[in-house]
PDB file of C-alpha atoms and ligand atoms in Angstrom:
ATOM      1  CA  MET G1231      78.814  86.037  47.514  1.00 83.00           C
ATOM      2  CA  THR G1232      81.104  83.084  48.373  1.00 89.00           C
ATOM      3  CA  PRO G1233      81.297  80.141  45.884  1.00 86.00           C
ATOM      4  CA  ASP G1234      78.932  78.215  47.830  1.00 91.00           C
ATOM      5  CA  GLU G1235      76.332  80.681  47.873  1.00 92.00           C
ATOM      6  CA  VAL G1236      73.470  81.361  45.586  1.00 93.00           C
ATOM      7  CA  ALA G1237      71.344  84.359  44.937  1.00 96.00           C
ATOM      8  CA  PHE G1238      67.721  84.261  44.244  1.00 95.00           C
ATOM      9  CA  GLU G1239      64.401  85.864  44.587  1.00 96.00           C
ATOM     10  CA  LEU G1240      61.570  84.447  47.060  1.00 96.00           C
ATOM     11  CA  THR G1241      58.131  85.823  48.019  1.00 96.00           C
ATOM     12  CA  VAL G1242      57.145  85.246  51.717  1.00 97.00           C
ATOM     13  CA  ASP G1243      53.697  86.041  52.701  1.00 96.00           C
ATOM     14  CA  GLY G1244      53.111  88.145  49.556  1.00 95.00           C
ATOM     15  CA  VAL G1245      56.607  90.305  50.097  1.00 97.00           C
ATOM     16  CA  ARG G1246      59.454  89.706  47.514  1.00 97.00           C
ATOM     17  CA  HIS G1247      62.757  89.253  48.951  1.00 98.00           C
ATOM     18  CA  GLU G1248      66.295  89.089  47.556  1.00 97.00           C
ATOM     19  CA  VAL G1249      67.912  86.163  49.210  1.00 96.00           C
ATOM     20  CA  THR G1250      71.708  85.151  49.368  1.00 95.00           C
ATOM     21  CA  ALA G1251      72.072  81.670  51.112  1.00 95.00           C
ATOM     22  CA  ARG G1252      74.116  78.698  50.949  1.00 95.00           C
ATOM     23  CA  TRP G1253      73.203  75.858  48.500  1.00 92.00           C
ATOM     24  CA  SER G1254      72.722  73.668  51.531  1.00 92.00           C
ATOM     25  CA  GLU G1255      70.921  76.153  53.577  1.00 96.00           C
ATOM     26  CA  SER G1256      67.031  75.117  54.472  1.00 97.00           C
ATOM     27  CA  LEU G1257      64.317  77.214  53.524  1.00 97.00           C
ATOM     28  CA  LEU G1258      63.395  77.279  57.276  1.00 98.00           C
ATOM     29  CA  THR G1259      67.063  78.833  58.229  1.00 97.00           C
ATOM     30  CA  VAL G1260      66.214  81.231  55.511  1.00 97.00           C
ATOM     31  CA  LEU G1261      62.972  82.415  56.921  1.00 98.00           C
ATOM     32  CA  ARG G1262      63.716  82.711  60.316  1.00 98.00           C
ATOM     33  CA  ASP G1263      67.608  83.687  60.389  1.00 97.00           C
ATOM     34  CA  ARG G1264      67.720  85.679  57.347  1.00 96.00           C
ATOM     35  CA  LEU G1265      64.259  86.976  56.765  1.00 97.00           C
ATOM     36  CA  GLY G1266      63.079  87.000  60.457  1.00 97.00           C
ATOM     37  CA  VAL G1267      59.762  84.999  59.650  1.00 97.00           C
ATOM     38  CA  ARG G1268      59.328  83.189  63.142  1.00 96.00           C
ATOM     39  CA  GLY G1269      55.902  81.598  62.373  1.00 96.00           C
ATOM     40  CA  PRO G1270      57.489  78.317  61.398  1.00 97.00           C
ATOM     41  CA  LYS G1271      59.166  76.848  64.244  1.00 97.00           C
ATOM     42  CA  THR G1272      62.057  74.838  64.634  1.00 97.00           C
ATOM     43  CA  GLY G1273      61.141  71.504  66.164  1.00 96.00           C
ATOM     44  CA  CYS G1274      62.920  68.357  65.145  1.00 97.00           C
ATOM     45  CA  ALA G1275      64.696  69.963  61.850  1.00 96.00           C
ATOM     46  CA  HIS G1276      64.723  66.401  60.431  1.00 96.00           C
ATOM     47  CA  GLY G1277      61.420  66.537  58.870  1.00 96.00           C
ATOM     48  CA  ARG G1278      59.594  64.689  61.678  1.00 96.00           C
ATOM     49  CA  CYS G1279      57.586  67.030  63.551  1.00 98.00           C
ATOM     50  CA  GLY G1280      55.861  69.397  61.041  1.00 98.00           C
ATOM     51  CA  ALA G1281      56.491  72.336  63.313  1.00 98.00           C
ATOM     52  CA  CYS G1282      58.295  74.334  60.260  1.00 98.00           C
ATOM     53  CA  ALA G1283      55.265  73.496  57.815  1.00 98.00           C
ATOM     54  CA  VAL G1284      54.614  75.991  55.212  1.00 97.00           C
ATOM     55  CA  ARG G1285      52.589  76.106  51.986  1.00 95.00           C
ATOM     56  CA  ALA G1286      54.701  76.743  49.371  1.00 94.00           C
ATOM     57  CA  ASP G1287      54.252  76.972  45.226  1.00 89.00           C
ATOM     58  CA  LEU G1288      57.732  76.271  43.941  1.00 82.00           C
ATOM     59  CA  GLY G1289      56.451  77.014  40.368  1.00 76.00           C
ATOM     60  CA  ASP G1290      54.315  74.336  39.439  1.00 74.00           C
ATOM     61  CA  GLY G1291      51.265  76.486  40.385  1.00 71.00           C
ATOM     62  CA  ALA G1292      50.073  73.880  42.937  1.00 73.00           C
ATOM     63  CA  PRO G1293      50.778  75.007  46.421  1.00 72.00           C
ATOM     64  CA  HIS G1294      51.497  72.323  48.941  1.00 88.00           C
ATOM     65  CA  VAL G1295      52.393  72.072  52.347  1.00 94.00           C
ATOM     66  CA  LEU G1296      56.309  71.046  53.001  1.00 94.00           C
ATOM     67  CA  CYS G1297      58.413  70.672  56.256  1.00 96.00           C
ATOM     68  CA  ALA G1298      60.745  73.952  55.620  1.00 97.00           C
ATOM     69  CA  CYS G1299      63.449  72.228  57.607  1.00 98.00           C
ATOM     70  CA  LEU G1300      63.967  69.595  54.811  1.00 96.00           C
ATOM     71  CA  VAL G1301      63.999  71.937  51.559  1.00 94.00           C
ATOM     72  CA  PRO G1302      66.927  73.747  50.376  1.00 94.00           C
ATOM     73  CA  ALA G1303      65.869  77.244  49.940  1.00 93.00           C
ATOM     74  CA  ALA G1304      67.219  77.493  46.781  1.00 92.00           C
ATOM     75  CA  THR G1305      65.006  75.097  45.398  1.00 91.00           C
ATOM     76  CA  ALA G1306      62.017  77.589  46.170  1.00 91.00           C
ATOM     77  CA  ALA G1307      64.057  80.316  43.920  1.00 92.00           C
ATOM     78  CA  GLY G1308      61.495  82.450  42.182  1.00 93.00           C
ATOM     79  CA  GLY G1309      58.296  80.504  44.080  1.00 93.00           C
ATOM     80  CA  SER G1310      56.303  81.732  46.934  1.00 94.00           C
ATOM     81  CA  VAL G1311      55.716  80.759  50.632  1.00 96.00           C
ATOM     82  CA  ALA G1312      53.074  81.025  52.856  1.00 95.00           C
ATOM     83  CA  THR G1313      53.560  80.887  56.621  1.00 97.00           C
ATOM     84  CA  ILE G1314      51.075  81.111  59.300  1.00 96.00           C
ATOM     85  CA  ALA G1315      51.489  84.941  59.397  1.00 95.00           C
ATOM     86  CA  SER G1316      49.530  85.132  56.265  1.00 94.00           C
ATOM     87  CA  ILE G1317      46.936  82.624  56.931  1.00 94.00           C
ATOM     88  CA  GLY G1318      44.979  85.121  59.138  1.00 91.00           C
ATOM     89  CA  GLY G1319      43.390  88.638  57.771  1.00 88.00           C
ATOM     90  CA  PRO G1320      45.829  91.193  56.831  1.00 86.00           C
ATOM     91  CA  ASP G1321      45.257  93.191  60.345  1.00 88.00           C
ATOM     92  CA  GLY G1322      46.070  90.243  62.624  1.00 87.00           C
ATOM     93  CA  GLU G1323      42.750  88.712  62.456  1.00 94.00           C
ATOM     94  CA  LEU G1324      42.759  85.072  63.099  1.00 96.00           C
ATOM     95  CA  SER G1325      41.504  82.543  60.416  1.00 96.00           C
ATOM     96  CA  ASP G1326      38.453  80.136  61.191  1.00 96.00           C
ATOM     97  CA  VAL G1327      41.029  77.467  61.726  1.00 97.00           C
ATOM     98  CA  GLN G1328      42.826  79.456  64.189  1.00 97.00           C
ATOM     99  CA  GLU G1329      39.414  80.619  65.906  1.00 97.00           C
ATOM    100  CA  ALA G1330      38.681  76.820  65.881  1.00 98.00           C
ATOM    101  CA  PHE G1331      41.899  75.658  67.325  1.00 98.00           C
ATOM    102  CA  LEU G1332      41.423  78.555  70.264  1.00 97.00           C
ATOM    103  CA  ALA G1333      37.813  77.222  70.859  1.00 97.00           C
ATOM    104  CA  GLU G1334      38.530  73.686  70.968  1.00 97.00           C
ATOM    105  CA  GLY G1335      41.371  74.103  73.222  1.00 96.00           C
ATOM    106  CA  ALA G1336      43.519  72.623  70.638  1.00 97.00           C
ATOM    107  CA  VAL G1337      46.473  74.932  71.456  1.00 97.00           C
ATOM    108  CA  GLN G1338      48.815  74.404  75.036  1.00 96.00           C
ATOM    109  CA  CYS G1339      52.430  75.168  74.359  1.00 97.00           C
ATOM    110  CA  GLY G1340      51.987  76.225  71.155  1.00 96.00           C
ATOM    111  CA  ILE G1341      55.441  74.797  69.124  1.00 97.00           C
ATOM    112  CA  CYS G1342      53.294  72.871  67.031  1.00 98.00           C
ATOM    113  CA  THR G1343      50.126  74.993  66.453  1.00 98.00           C
ATOM    114  CA  ALA G1344      51.207  76.896  63.157  1.00 97.00           C
ATOM    115  CA  GLY G1345      52.208  73.613  61.526  1.00 98.00           C
ATOM    116  CA  PHE G1346      48.956  72.077  62.257  1.00 98.00           C
ATOM    117  CA  VAL G1347      46.998  75.057  61.367  1.00 98.00           C
ATOM    118  CA  THR G1348      49.071  75.146  57.985  1.00 97.00           C
ATOM    119  CA  ALA G1349      48.108  71.590  57.166  1.00 97.00           C
ATOM    120  CA  ALA G1350      44.731  71.868  58.131  1.00 97.00           C
ATOM    121  CA  THR G1351      44.030  75.230  56.126  1.00 96.00           C
ATOM    122  CA  GLU G1352      45.372  73.285  53.119  1.00 95.00           C
ATOM    123  CA  LEU G1353      43.245  70.191  53.895  1.00 96.00           C
ATOM    124  CA  LEU G1354      39.916  72.359  53.988  1.00 96.00           C
ATOM    125  CA  GLU G1355      40.975  74.297  50.678  1.00 93.00           C
ATOM    126  CA  THR G1356      41.133  71.158  49.023  1.00 92.00           C
ATOM    127  CA  ASN G1357      38.438  69.226  50.670  1.00 95.00           C
ATOM    128  CA  PRO G1358      35.758  70.989  52.607  1.00 93.00           C
ATOM    129  CA  ASP G1359      34.218  68.043  54.236  1.00 95.00           C
ATOM    130  CA  PRO G1360      36.811  65.717  55.431  1.00 97.00           C
ATOM    131  CA  THR G1361      36.020  62.520  57.176  1.00 97.00           C
ATOM    132  CA  ARG G1362      37.893  61.659  60.635  1.00 97.00           C
ATOM    133  CA  THR G1363      40.075  59.477  58.767  1.00 97.00           C
ATOM    134  CA  GLU G1364      40.954  62.253  56.097  1.00 98.00           C
ATOM    135  CA  ILE G1365      41.504  64.886  58.962  1.00 98.00           C
ATOM    136  CA  GLU G1366      44.283  62.352  60.696  1.00 97.00           C
ATOM    137  CA  ALA G1367      45.790  61.417  57.437  1.00 97.00           C
ATOM    138  CA  ALA G1368      46.287  65.179  56.734  1.00 96.00           C
ATOM    139  CA  LEU G1369      47.777  65.725  60.145  1.00 97.00           C
ATOM    140  CA  TYR G1370      49.996  62.671  60.114  1.00 95.00           C
ATOM    141  CA  GLY G1371      53.155  64.612  59.743  1.00 95.00           C
ATOM    142  CA  ASN G1372      52.336  66.898  62.569  1.00 97.00           C
ATOM    143  CA  LEU G1373      53.440  65.817  65.998  1.00 98.00           C
ATOM    144  CA  CYS G1374      51.771  67.165  69.094  1.00 97.00           C
ATOM    145  CA  ARG G1375      53.354  66.499  72.712  1.00 96.00           C
ATOM    146  CA  CYS G1376      50.700  68.158  74.717  1.00 96.00           C
ATOM    147  CA  THR G1377      47.003  67.877  73.397  1.00 94.00           C
ATOM    148  CA  GLY G1378      46.763  64.077  72.634  1.00 93.00           C
ATOM    149  CA  TYR G1379      45.274  65.100  69.229  1.00 96.00           C
ATOM    150  CA  GLY G1380      41.637  64.845  70.055  1.00 97.00           C
ATOM    151  CA  ARG G1381      41.085  68.323  70.424  1.00 97.00           C
ATOM    152  CA  ILE G1382      43.011  69.437  67.081  1.00 98.00           C
ATOM    153  CA  VAL G1383      41.128  66.711  65.116  1.00 98.00           C
ATOM    154  CA  ALA G1384      37.888  68.435  66.883  1.00 98.00           C
ATOM    155  CA  ALA G1385      39.187  71.932  66.095  1.00 98.00           C
ATOM    156  CA  VAL G1386      39.465  70.900  62.332  1.00 98.00           C
ATOM    157  CA  GLU G1387      35.923  69.236  62.335  1.00 98.00           C
ATOM    158  CA  ALA G1388      34.630  72.420  63.733  1.00 98.00           C
ATOM    159  CA  ALA G1389      36.180  74.757  61.376  1.00 98.00           C
ATOM    160  CA  ALA G1390      34.996  72.463  58.437  1.00 97.00           C
ATOM    161  CA  ARG G1391      31.554  72.353  59.685  1.00 97.00           C
ATOM    162  CA  THR G1392      31.479  76.364  59.997  1.00 95.00           C
ATOM    163  CA  ARG G1393      32.864  76.722  56.471  1.00 92.00           C
ATOM    164  CA  ARG G1394      30.197  74.366  55.284  1.00 91.00           C
ATOM    165  CA  GLN G1395      27.465  76.673  57.020  1.00 90.00           C
ATOM    166  CA  GLN G1396      29.003  79.808  55.747  1.00 87.00           C
ATOM    167  CA  GLU G1397      28.790  78.568  52.113  1.00 82.00           C
ATOM    168  CA  ALA G1398      25.321  76.896  52.208  1.00 77.00           C
ATOM    169  CA  PRO G1399      22.643  78.913  50.217  1.00 71.00           C
TER     170      PRO G1399
HETATM  171  S1  FES N1067      61.314  71.259  62.097  1.00 81.19           S
HETATM  172 FE1  FES N1067      60.831  70.578  60.337  1.00 81.19          FE
HETATM  173  S2  FES N1067      59.686  68.786  60.475  1.00 81.19           S
HETATM  174 FE2  FES N1067      60.338  69.169  62.566  1.00 81.19          FE
HETATM  175  S1  FES N1068      50.652  72.170  72.033  1.00 81.19           S
HETATM  176 FE1  FES N1068      52.595  71.602  72.905  1.00 81.19          FE
HETATM  177  S2  FES N1068      53.146  70.294  71.246  1.00 81.19           S
HETATM  178 FE2  FES N1068      51.235  70.642  70.730  1.00 81.19          FE
END
């Protein structure tokens, strides 16, 4: 280990890893290049597009969505990260949000999709009946160059509707 490196534990999608990374290395670089976790995408690498969004618990017990390209990996030491890979079922089943994105035609090139699904999943777990404005606010940090956003918002509304119907007595 060189003087500019740090060793720490990090749980990714339920799997514990021993990581050695440079202090300045981003969580996205560690996920993709060191651990081979390719769900979070590299878009702008400057916190502008949301393609790298993951859900993370950095030790405060409150998972939240963050841009993995902006966070030095060492700040996640001892914490846990959930990527798009663990949003669906253990055998590759799609989540309700992923199903809704497909059904509504909210996926084109797909570079943005993991980030949108991650942000939408976080929204629906904290707010099962979001208004259109709340959906747009939750997805504000995610950019899509293909779909025009309408179908993405419709997909989140559809997933929310399905969840409420399933939870209704
Ligand atoms: S790649 Fe992280 S926000 Fe664009
Ligand atoms: S589907 Fe291509 S950028 Fe969103």
